[in-house]
XYZ file of C-alpha atoms in Angstrom:
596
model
C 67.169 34.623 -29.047
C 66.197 38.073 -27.753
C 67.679 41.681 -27.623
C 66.485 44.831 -25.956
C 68.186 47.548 -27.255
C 70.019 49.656 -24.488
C 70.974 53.351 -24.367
C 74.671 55.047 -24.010
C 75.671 56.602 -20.726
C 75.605 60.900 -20.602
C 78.488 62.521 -18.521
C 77.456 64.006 -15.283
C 76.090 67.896 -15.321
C 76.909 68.596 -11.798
C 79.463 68.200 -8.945
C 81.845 70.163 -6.795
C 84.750 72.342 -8.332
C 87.948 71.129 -8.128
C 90.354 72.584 -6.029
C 93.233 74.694 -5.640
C 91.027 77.556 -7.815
C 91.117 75.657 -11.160
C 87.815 75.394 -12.759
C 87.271 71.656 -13.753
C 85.664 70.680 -17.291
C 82.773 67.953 -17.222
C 85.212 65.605 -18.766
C 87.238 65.842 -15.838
C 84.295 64.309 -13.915
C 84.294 61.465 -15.541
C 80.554 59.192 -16.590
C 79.447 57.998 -13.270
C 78.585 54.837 -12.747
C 75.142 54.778 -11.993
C 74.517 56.187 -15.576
C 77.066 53.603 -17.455
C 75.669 50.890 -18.832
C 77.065 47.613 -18.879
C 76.386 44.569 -21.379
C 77.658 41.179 -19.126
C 78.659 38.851 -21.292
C 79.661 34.548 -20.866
C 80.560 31.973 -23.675
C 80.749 28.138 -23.840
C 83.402 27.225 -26.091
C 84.660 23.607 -27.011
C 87.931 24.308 -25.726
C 90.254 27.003 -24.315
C 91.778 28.358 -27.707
C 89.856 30.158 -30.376
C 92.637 28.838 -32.398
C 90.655 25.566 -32.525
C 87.822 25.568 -30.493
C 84.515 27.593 -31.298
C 81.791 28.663 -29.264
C 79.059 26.742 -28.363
C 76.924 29.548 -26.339
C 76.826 33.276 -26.270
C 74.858 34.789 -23.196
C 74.780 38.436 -22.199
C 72.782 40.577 -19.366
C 73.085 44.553 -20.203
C 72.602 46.377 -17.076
C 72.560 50.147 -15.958
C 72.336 51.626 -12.503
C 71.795 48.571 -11.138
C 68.452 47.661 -13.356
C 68.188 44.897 -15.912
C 67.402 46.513 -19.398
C 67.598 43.099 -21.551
C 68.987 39.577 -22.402
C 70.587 37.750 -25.089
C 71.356 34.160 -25.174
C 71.418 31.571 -27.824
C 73.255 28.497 -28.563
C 75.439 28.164 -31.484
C 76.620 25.436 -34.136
C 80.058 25.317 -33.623
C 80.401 23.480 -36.850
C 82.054 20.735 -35.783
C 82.065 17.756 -32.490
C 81.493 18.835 -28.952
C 84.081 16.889 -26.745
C 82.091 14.481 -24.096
C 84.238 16.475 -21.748
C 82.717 19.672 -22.951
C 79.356 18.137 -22.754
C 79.644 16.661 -19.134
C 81.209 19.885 -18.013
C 77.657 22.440 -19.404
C 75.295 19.842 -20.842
C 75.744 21.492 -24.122
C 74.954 17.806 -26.393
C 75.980 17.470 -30.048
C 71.938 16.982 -30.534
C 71.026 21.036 -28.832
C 72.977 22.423 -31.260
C 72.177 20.870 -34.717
C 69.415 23.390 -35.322
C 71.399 26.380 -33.682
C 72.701 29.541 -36.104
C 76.174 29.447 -36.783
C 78.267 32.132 -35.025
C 78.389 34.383 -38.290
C 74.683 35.012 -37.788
C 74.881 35.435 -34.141
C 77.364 37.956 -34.422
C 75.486 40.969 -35.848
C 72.137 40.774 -33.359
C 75.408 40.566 -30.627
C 77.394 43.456 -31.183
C 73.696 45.392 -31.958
C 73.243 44.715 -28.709
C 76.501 45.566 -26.780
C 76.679 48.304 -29.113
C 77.777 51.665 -26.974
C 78.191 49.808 -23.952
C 80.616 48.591 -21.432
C 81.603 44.535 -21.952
C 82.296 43.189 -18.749
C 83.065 39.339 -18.044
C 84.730 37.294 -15.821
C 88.267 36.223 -17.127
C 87.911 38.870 -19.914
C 90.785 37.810 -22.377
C 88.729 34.231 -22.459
C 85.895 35.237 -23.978
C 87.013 38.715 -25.708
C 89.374 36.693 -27.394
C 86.847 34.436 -28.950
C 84.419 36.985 -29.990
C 87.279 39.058 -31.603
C 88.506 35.466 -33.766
C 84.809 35.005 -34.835
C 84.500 38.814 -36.275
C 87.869 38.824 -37.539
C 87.048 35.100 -39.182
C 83.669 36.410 -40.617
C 84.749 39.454 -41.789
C 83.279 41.952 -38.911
C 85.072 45.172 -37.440
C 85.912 44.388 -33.746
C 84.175 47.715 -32.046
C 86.199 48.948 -29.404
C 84.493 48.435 -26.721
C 85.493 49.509 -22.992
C 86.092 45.953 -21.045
C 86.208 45.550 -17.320
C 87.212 42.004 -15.785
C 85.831 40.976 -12.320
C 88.551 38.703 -11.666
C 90.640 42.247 -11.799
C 88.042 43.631 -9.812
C 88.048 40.814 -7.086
C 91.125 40.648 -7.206
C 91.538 44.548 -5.712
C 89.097 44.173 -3.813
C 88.557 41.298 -1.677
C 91.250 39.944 0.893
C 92.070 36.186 1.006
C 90.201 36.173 4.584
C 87.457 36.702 2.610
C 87.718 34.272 -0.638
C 90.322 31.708 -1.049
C 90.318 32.541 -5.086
C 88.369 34.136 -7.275
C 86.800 32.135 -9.485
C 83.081 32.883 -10.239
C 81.912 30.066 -8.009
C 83.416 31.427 -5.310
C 82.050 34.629 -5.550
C 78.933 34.272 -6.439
C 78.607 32.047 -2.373
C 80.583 35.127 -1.652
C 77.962 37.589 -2.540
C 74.842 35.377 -2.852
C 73.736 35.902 -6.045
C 70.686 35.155 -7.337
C 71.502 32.762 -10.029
C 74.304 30.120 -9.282
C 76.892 29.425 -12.214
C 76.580 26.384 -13.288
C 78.376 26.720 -17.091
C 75.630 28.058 -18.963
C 76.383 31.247 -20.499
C 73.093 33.324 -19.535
C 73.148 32.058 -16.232
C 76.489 32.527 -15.480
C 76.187 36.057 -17.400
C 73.421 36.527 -14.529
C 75.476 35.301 -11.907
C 78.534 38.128 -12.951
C 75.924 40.724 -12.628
C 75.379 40.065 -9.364
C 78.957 39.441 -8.920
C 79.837 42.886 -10.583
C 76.952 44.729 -8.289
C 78.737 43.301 -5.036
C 82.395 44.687 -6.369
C 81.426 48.074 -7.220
C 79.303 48.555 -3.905
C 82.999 48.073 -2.443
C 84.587 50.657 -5.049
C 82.789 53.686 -3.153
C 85.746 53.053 0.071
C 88.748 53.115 -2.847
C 87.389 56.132 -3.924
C 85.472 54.791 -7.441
C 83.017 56.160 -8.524
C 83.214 56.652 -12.522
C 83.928 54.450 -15.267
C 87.329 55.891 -15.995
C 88.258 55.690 -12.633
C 87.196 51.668 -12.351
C 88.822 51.099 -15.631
C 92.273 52.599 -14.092
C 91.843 50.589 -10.705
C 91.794 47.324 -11.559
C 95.144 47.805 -13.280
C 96.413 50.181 -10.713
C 99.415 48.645 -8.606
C 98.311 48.291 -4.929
C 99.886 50.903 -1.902
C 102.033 48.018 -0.875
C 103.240 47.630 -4.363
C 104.165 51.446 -4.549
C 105.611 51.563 -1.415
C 108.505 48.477 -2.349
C 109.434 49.591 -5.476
C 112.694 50.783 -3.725
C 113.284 47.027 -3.863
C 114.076 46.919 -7.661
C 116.009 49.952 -7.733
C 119.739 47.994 -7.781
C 118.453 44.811 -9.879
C 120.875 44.322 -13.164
C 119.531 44.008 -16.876
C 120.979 40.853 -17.645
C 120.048 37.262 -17.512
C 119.453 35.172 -14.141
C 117.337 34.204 -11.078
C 115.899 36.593 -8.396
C 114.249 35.444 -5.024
C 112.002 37.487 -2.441
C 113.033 37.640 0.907
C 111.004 38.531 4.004
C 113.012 40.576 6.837
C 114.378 37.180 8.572
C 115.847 36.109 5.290
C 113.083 33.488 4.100
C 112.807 33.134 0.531
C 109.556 33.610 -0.278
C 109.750 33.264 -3.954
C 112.292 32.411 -6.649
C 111.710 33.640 -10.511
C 113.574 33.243 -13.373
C 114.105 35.894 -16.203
C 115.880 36.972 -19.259
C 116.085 40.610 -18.419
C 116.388 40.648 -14.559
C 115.891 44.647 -14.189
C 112.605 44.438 -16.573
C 111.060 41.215 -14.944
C 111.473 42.270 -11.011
C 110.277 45.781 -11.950
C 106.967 43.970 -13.210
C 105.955 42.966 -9.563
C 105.133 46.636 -8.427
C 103.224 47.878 -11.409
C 99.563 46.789 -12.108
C 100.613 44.165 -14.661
C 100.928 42.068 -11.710
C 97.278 40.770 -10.587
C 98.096 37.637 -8.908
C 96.477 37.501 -5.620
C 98.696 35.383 -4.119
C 101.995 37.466 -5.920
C 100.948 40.667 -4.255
C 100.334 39.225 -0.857
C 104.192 37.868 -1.578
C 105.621 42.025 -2.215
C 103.813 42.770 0.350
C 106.343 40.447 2.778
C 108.993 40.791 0.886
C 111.955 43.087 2.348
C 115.104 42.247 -0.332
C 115.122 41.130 -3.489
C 118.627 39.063 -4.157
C 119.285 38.321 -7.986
C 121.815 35.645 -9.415
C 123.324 36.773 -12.702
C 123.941 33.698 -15.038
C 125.766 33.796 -18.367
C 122.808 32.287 -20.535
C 119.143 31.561 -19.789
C 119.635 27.695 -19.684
C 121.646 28.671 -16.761
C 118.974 30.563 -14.776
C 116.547 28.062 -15.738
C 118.284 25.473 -13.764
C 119.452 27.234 -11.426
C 115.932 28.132 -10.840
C 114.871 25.152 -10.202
C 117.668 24.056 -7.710
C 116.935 26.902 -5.760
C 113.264 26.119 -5.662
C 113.777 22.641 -4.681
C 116.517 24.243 -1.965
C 114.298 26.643 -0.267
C 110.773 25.391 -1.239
C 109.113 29.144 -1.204
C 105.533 29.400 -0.329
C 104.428 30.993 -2.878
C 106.419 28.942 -5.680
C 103.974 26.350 -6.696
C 105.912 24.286 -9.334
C 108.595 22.062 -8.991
C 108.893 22.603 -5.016
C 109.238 18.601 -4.109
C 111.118 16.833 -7.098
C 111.949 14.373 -4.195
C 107.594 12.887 -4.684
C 108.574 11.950 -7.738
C 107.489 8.231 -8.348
C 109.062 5.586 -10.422
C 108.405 1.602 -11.011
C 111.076 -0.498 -9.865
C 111.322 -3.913 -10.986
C 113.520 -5.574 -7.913
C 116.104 -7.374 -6.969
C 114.972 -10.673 -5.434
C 114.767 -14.561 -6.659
C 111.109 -13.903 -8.352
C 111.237 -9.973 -8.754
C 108.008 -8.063 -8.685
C 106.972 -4.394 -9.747
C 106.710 -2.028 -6.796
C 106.226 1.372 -7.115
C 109.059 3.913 -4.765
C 109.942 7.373 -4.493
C 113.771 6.638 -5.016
C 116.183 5.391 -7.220
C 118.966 3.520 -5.559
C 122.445 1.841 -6.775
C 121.085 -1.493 -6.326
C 120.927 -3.137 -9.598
C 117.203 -2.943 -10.612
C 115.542 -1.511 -13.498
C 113.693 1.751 -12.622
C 111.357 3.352 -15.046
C 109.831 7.109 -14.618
C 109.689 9.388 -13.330
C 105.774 10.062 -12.915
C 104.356 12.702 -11.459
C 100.992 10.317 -9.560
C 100.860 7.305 -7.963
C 97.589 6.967 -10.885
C 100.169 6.995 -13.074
C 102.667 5.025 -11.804
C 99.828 2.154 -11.156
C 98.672 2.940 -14.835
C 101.904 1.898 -16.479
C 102.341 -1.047 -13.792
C 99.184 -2.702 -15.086
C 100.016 -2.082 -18.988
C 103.562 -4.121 -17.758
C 101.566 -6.857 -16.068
C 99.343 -7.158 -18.817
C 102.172 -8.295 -21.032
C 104.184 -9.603 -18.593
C 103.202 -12.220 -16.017
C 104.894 -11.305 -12.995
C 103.247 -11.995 -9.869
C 101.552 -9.271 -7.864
C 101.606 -9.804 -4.608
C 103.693 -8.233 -2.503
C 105.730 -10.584 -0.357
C 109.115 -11.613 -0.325
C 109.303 -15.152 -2.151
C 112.700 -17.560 -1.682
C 113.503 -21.301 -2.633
C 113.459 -22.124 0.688
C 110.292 -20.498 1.747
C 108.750 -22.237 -1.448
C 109.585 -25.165 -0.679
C 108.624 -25.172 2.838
C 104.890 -24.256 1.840
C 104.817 -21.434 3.639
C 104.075 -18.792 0.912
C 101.177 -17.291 0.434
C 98.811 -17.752 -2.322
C 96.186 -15.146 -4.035
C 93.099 -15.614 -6.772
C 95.268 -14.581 -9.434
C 96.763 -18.137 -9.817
C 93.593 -19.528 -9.982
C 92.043 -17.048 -12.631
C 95.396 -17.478 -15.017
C 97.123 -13.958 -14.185
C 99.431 -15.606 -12.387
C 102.464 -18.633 -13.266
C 102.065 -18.813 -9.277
C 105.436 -19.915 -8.418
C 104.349 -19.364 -4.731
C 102.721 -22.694 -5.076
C 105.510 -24.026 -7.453
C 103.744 -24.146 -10.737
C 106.285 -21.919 -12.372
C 109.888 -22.554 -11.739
C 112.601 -20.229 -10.888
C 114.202 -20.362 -14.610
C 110.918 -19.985 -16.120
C 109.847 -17.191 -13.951
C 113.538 -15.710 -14.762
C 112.521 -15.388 -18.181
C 109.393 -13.102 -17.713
C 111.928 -11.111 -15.504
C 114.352 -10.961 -18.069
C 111.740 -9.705 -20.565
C 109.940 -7.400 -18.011
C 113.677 -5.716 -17.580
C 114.137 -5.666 -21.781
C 110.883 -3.662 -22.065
C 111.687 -1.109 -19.102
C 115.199 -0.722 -21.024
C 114.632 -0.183 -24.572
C 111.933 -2.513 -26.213
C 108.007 -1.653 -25.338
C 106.768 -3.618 -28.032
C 105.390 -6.623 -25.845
C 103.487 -4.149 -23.967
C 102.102 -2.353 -27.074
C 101.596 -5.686 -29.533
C 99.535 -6.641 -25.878
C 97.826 -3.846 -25.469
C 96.511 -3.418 -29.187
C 95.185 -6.624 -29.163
C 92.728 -5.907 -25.719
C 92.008 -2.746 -27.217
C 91.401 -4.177 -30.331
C 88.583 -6.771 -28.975
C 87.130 -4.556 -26.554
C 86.322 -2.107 -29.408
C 85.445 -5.185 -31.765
C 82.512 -5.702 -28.752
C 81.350 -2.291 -28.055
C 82.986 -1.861 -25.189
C 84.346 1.378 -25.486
C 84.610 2.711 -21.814
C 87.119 -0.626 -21.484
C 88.823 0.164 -24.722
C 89.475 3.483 -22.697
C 91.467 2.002 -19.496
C 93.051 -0.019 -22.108
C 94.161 3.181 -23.742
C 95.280 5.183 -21.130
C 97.154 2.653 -18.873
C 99.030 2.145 -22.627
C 99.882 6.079 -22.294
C 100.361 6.205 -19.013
C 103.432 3.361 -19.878
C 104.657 5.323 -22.996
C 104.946 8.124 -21.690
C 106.720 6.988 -18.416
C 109.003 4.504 -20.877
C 109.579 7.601 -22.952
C 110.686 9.989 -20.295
C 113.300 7.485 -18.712
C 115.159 6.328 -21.807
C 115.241 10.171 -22.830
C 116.972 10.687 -19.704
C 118.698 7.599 -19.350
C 120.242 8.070 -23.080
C 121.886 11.628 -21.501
C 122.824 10.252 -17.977
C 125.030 7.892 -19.854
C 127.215 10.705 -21.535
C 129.967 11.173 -18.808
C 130.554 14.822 -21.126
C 128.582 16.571 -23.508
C 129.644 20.145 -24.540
C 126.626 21.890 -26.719
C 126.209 24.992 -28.719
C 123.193 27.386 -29.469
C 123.034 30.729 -31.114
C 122.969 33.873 -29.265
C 121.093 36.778 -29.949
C 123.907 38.918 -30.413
C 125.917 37.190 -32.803
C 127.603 34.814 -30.771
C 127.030 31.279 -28.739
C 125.868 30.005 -25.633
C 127.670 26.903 -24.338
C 126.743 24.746 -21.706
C 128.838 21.673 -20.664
C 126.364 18.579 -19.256
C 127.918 15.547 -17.278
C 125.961 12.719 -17.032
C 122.547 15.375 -17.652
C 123.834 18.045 -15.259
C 124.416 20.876 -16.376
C 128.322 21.866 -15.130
C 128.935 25.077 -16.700
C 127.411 27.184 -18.715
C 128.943 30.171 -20.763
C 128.976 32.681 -24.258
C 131.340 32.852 -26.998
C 131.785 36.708 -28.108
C 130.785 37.305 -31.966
C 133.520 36.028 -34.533
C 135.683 35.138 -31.732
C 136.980 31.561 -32.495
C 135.054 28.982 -30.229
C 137.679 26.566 -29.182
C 139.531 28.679 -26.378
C 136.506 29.308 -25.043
C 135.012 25.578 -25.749
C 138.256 24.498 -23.881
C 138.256 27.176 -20.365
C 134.873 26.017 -19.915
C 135.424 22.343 -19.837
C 138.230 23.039 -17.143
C 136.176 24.976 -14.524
C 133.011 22.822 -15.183
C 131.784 21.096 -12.393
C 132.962 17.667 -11.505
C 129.632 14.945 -11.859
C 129.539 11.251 -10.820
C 126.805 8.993 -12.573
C 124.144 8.600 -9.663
C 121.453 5.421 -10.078
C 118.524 5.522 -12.033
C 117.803 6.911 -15.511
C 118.116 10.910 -14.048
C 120.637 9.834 -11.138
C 123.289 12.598 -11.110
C 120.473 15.658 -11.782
C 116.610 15.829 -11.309
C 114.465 15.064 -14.208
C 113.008 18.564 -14.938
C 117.048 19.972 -15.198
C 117.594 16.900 -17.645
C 114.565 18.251 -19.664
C 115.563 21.697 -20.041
C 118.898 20.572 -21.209
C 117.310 18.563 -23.899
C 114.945 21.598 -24.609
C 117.890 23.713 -25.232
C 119.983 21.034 -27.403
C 116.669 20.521 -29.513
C 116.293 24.195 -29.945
C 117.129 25.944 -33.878
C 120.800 26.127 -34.324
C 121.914 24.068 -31.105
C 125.087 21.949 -32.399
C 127.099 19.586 -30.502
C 130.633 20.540 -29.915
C 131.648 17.441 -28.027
C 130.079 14.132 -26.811
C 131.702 11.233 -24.655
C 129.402 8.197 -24.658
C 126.730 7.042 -26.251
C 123.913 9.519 -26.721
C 121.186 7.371 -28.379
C 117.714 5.584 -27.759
C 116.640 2.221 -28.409
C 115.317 1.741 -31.829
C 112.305 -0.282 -30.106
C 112.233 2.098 -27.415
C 108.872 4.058 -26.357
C 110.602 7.954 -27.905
C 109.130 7.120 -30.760
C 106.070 6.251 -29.964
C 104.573 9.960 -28.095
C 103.217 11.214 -30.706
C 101.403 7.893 -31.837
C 100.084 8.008 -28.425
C 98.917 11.793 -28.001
C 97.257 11.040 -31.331
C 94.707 8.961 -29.116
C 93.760 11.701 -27.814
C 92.739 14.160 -30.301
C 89.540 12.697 -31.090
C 87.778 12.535 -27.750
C 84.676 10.033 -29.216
C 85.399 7.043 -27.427
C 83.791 5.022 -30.806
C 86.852 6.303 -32.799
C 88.983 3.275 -31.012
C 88.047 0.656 -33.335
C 86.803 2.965 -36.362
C 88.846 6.072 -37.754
C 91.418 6.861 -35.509
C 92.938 2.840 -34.718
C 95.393 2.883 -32.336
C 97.599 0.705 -34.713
């Protein structure tokens, strides 16, 4: 590890008088930049939240008028297990950091050496944060250091003709620095030096050239942003959706927010960084806002419209229609097949998941307790009998009854359909009780990285089997009428029809609720059951509804049907399943963390 002490920037002694005959102060000059000096700092952590994750790596360039002055960089003990993710991702090994310091006596030599300078990193609040949990954890006084962020920075000052993003990767081929990142926290320090060099050689044509005056730009809204602030002049302080519209009426973007007035507001100040949200004001020629009666309401509503319109720059929830789901089919010897829609034609569907990896993840955990043939053609009696099916390997290795050939007749095969359909219902235990046992044996042999497929085609099912009886137990409810407590005293109701939400509405404070409970049941929207587990509304509308009924206070006021899941059904097996995941060591399948 090794320090060289750096030395404090001195204001500036000379420059012009300001104008208009007032004589200016040398404080009013600011500390150029050329005499500021700058500690650049980079951590390697062990995950993205100092609220459980530590760091693994502290490295740190100071800098000052464009000269090197010293380096710090050391690993550190983190005190407990690197994930393998982690370690594939820097090369940091559980091994490199056995005979590192701990991060309480890293800490001091650190802040010695940052002491009366400027932090600057890339992503800031990342590593600040983590450097502020380990002094507050080890009893050390945060200084208060002046912090500049280059994504900020880039962020002002480069177009999208120029970088795509600005992630330090990209701007390091941007400006060609001499050391690429490659997540190690000197070099990358190095690499945001160079990075940092190439931004403030852009500053002098905005007019930077102090520290105060670079601290204020980065968070400075842009012209454009000024300039349509007219555009948030009429929006209401209430609850509800707003959308951006360019001149010919396009909807560029659709938001959602408590406090309408306070939200839209946001998008010409310099909270608002987002590259791709400033190019978006700077179209934008209206702003049109939707006043709901409760924020359930504007949360749907959001994401109807966003499904509606599909905005450009809306990135989330823009094609619910890609949705996938497994579909067990209608036919003499039914099959799995994977399909983007659910139809009324008497099949089981289970999903919906967001990849086809997924989809084909669950698929094998099915076949893997089920044996339903694989292939993919369309098998009768008649064309059985005629020998003119087709036949695969998988009869031959055992994965298959092969009724193709007629080995396996129609009532047998039935049966495997019959259970195939129980498990995409309500009752995943085949697939788990078949699943533990491969996992089981592969971990029994050492075979870890197979243990792992195991394990994740097993999630990939329970989570899929989880999400569709969730939403097929509230698609069956042809009226549910729920109740939440407002902030001011009174309720929020919302009336869902087979998981739609129909109508949504408040109850005043210490007014009594049935009136109210009653006028909203009677304008509420009239719903059909559609096919599928989420038929009559898309899955993420279903899941906010079940957010807000499983929200503090929520009570139900009213339910027709039967609003249940199995008892062998896959709801309560999620958190079993995330469990898996906590301990990333691939040896903790068959040892302290079973999957049983």
């Amino acid at each position: 590890m090794t320090a060289v002490p750096g030395h404090r920037g001195h204001a500036s002694r000379g420059g012009p008088a300001p104008l208009h005959g007032v004589q200016g102060t040398l404080d009013d000059l600011g500390t150029p930049l050329a005499e500021v000096t700058f500690v650049v700092v980079d951590l390697e952590t062990t995950g993205g939240s100092p609220a459980d994750s530590a760091i693994t790596e502290i490295g740190a360039v100071k800098v000052r008028g464009g000269e090197p002055l010293g380096e710090f960089g050391t690993l550190v003990d983190p005190g407990g297990p690197i994930p393998p993710f982690i370690t594939a991702l820097t090369g940091i090994t559980q091994a490199m950091v056995t005979a590192a310091p701990r991060i309480e006596a890293v800490l001091p030599a650190f802040l010695e050496f940052a002491r009366g300078a400027v932090l600057v990193a890339h992503n800031a609040g990342f590593d600040i944060s983590f450097l502020k949990a380990a002094c507050a954890a080890h009893g050390y006084a945060w200084p208060a250091f002046p912090v500049v962020d280059t994504v900020d920075l880039a962020r002002r000052v480069l177009t999208r003709d120029e970088v795509p993003n600005c992630k330090l990767d990209t701007l390091a081929r941007f400006f060609r620095t001499g050391t690429a990142p490659c997540h190690r926290a000197l070099a990358d320090a190095r690499a945001t030096v160079d990075v940092l060099h190439g931004l403030i050689e852009r500053l002098g044509s905005f007019g930077v050239h102090s520290l105060e005056e670079l601290r204020g730009f980065a968070k400075a809204p842009t012209p454009e942003q000024r300039r349509k602030r007219h555009l948030a002049a009429d929006v209401p302080s209430a609850p509800g959706v707003y959308l951006f519209e360019d001149a010919r009426g396009e909807v560029l973007y659709v938001g959602k927010s408590g406090d309408l007035r306070s939200r839209v507001r946001s998008y010409f100040t310099g909270s608002e960084t987002r590259l791709r949200v400033r190019e978006m004001v700077g179209l934008a020629e209206r702003v049109r806002t939707i006043v709901c009666a409760t924020g359930l309401e504007a949360e749907v509503r959001e994401l109807r419209l966003i499904a509606e319109h599909k905005p450009r720059y809306n990135r989330r929830s823009k094609f619910p229609e890609r949705s996938l789901w497994l579909k067990l089919t209608v036919e003499p010897f039914p099959r799995l097949s994977i399909v983007r829609e659910c139809r009324d034609d008497g099949a089981a569907y289970l999903g919906p998941m967001a990849s086809r990896r997924q989809a084909e993840e669950a698929r094998a955990a099915l076949h893997e307790a089920v044996p339903l043939r694989q292939c993919t053609q369309r098998l009768t009696p008649r064309l059985i009998a005629a020998g003119r099916a087709r036949t695969c390997v998988l009869a031959d290795l055992g994965r298959c009854g092969a009724p193709c050939e007629g080995r396996q007749s129609a009532d047998a095969y039935a049966g495997h359909a019959a259970t195939a359909r129980s498990v995409m219902a309500g009752d995943v235990r085949p697939v788990v009780a078949a699943a533990q046992v491969r996992i089981d044996r592969l971990a029994a042999e050492l075979r870890y990285e197979e243990a792992a497929v195991q394990r994740d085609r097993l999630a990939a099912f329970v989570r899929a089997a989880a999400r569709s009886q969730r939403l097929a137990a509230l698609a069956r409810c042809s009226q549910l009428v729920g109740a939440r407590p407002a902030f001011d005293g009174g309720w929020e109701l919302a009336v869902v029809r087979h998981g739609r939400l129909a109508a949504a509405g408040t109850i005043p404070p210490h007014a009594h609720p049935r009136p109210y409970v009653d006028a909203l049941v009677a304008t509420a929207e009239t719903v059909f059951p559609g096919p599928g587990p989420a038929g009559a509304a898309g899955a993420e509308e279903m899941e906010c509804v079940l957010r807000w009924l499983d929200s503090p206070g929520a009570r139900l006021a009213e339910v027709r049907g039967e609003w249940s899941c199995p008892v062998h059904g896959a709801e309560g097996l999620r958190r079993w399943i995330e469990a898996a995941y906590v301990t990333p060591d691939p040896e903790d399948h068959g040892s302290r963390r079973p999957l049983r």
